[in-house]
Amino acid sequence: MTTIDTQTGRVLPPGSKIKSAISFDPNTERYDPATKQVVPRTPDPKHSLAYMVEQLAAKVAVLEQWKESQEARRT
């Protein structure tokens, strides 16, 4: 568990008795300073497998085009 003072944004030691403090699990939640609330941690879409496969497929397509252009130059 992590405890943050919502007024200053500072991380507090465990067991702090400050009224503006909020506790949350940093592995599954995060503190949003804009709303001053704890929100579920959403995964970054750039870390998803689908995004990585899409990026890799785009790179493969570019390499295939390059390979074809190199073969066309040889003939």
Short mmCIF file of C-alpha atoms in Angstrom, two decimals, residues 8-71:
data_model
loop_
_atom_site.label_atom_id
_atom_site.label_comp_id
_atom_site.label_asym_id
_atom_site.label_seq_id
_atom_site.Cartn_x
_atom_site.Cartn_y
_atom_site.Cartn_z
CA THR A 8 1.02 18.10 -1.74
CA GLY A 9 1.24 14.94 -3.83
CA ARG A 10 3.96 13.57 -1.57
CA VAL A 11 4.25 9.91 -0.61
CA LEU A 12 3.74 9.49 3.13
CA PRO A 13 5.20 6.87 5.45
CA PRO A 14 2.92 3.97 6.42
CA GLY A 15 0.46 4.75 9.21
CA SER A 16 0.33 8.51 8.58
CA LYS A 17 -2.69 10.20 10.17
CA ILE A 18 -3.07 13.15 7.79
CA LYS A 19 -6.70 13.93 6.87
CA SER A 20 -5.86 14.65 3.23
CA ALA A 21 -4.06 11.30 2.81
CA ILE A 22 -5.30 8.56 0.52
CA SER A 23 -4.03 4.97 0.35
CA PHE A 24 -3.98 2.66 -2.66
CA ASP A 25 -2.24 -0.37 -4.15
CA PRO A 26 0.29 0.97 -6.70
CA ASN A 27 0.30 -2.34 -8.60
CA THR A 28 -3.37 -2.14 -9.58
CA GLU A 29 -4.28 1.52 -8.98
CA ARG A 30 -2.79 4.97 -9.46
CA TYR A 31 -3.42 8.38 -7.97
CA ASP A 32 -4.76 10.92 -10.46
CA PRO A 33 -3.65 14.37 -9.29
CA ALA A 34 -6.14 16.10 -11.61
CA THR A 35 -9.18 14.53 -9.95
CA LYS A 36 -7.44 13.79 -6.63
CA GLN A 37 -8.84 10.27 -6.74
CA VAL A 38 -7.49 6.75 -6.98
CA VAL A 39 -8.28 5.21 -10.36
CA PRO A 40 -7.66 1.71 -11.75
CA ARG A 41 -4.33 1.36 -13.52
CA THR A 42 -4.98 0.81 -17.22
CA PRO A 43 -2.30 -0.86 -19.32
CA ASP A 44 -0.46 1.24 -21.87
CA PRO A 45 -1.77 0.19 -25.31
CA LYS A 46 1.79 0.37 -26.65
CA HIS A 47 2.68 -2.55 -24.39
CA SER A 48 -0.09 -4.78 -25.70
CA LEU A 49 0.74 -7.80 -27.81
CA ALA A 50 -1.65 -6.70 -30.57
CA TYR A 51 0.13 -3.35 -30.91
CA MET A 52 3.56 -5.02 -31.03
CA VAL A 53 2.39 -7.49 -33.70
CA GLU A 54 0.93 -4.63 -35.74
CA GLN A 55 4.22 -2.70 -35.57
CA LEU A 56 6.24 -5.78 -36.49
CA ALA A 57 3.96 -6.52 -39.47
CA ALA A 58 4.47 -2.96 -40.72
CA LYS A 59 8.26 -3.36 -40.49
CA VAL A 60 8.11 -6.70 -42.32
CA ALA A 61 6.07 -5.08 -45.11
CA VAL A 62 8.69 -2.33 -45.50
CA LEU A 63 11.50 -4.90 -45.60
CA GLU A 64 9.65 -6.96 -48.23
CA GLN A 65 9.23 -3.86 -50.41
CA TRP A 66 12.92 -3.07 -50.02
CA LYS A 67 13.85 -6.65 -50.94
CA GLU A 68 11.68 -6.51 -54.06
CA SER A 69 13.24 -3.20 -55.11
CA GLN A 70 16.73 -4.66 -54.65
CA GLU A 71 15.82 -7.71 -56.77
#
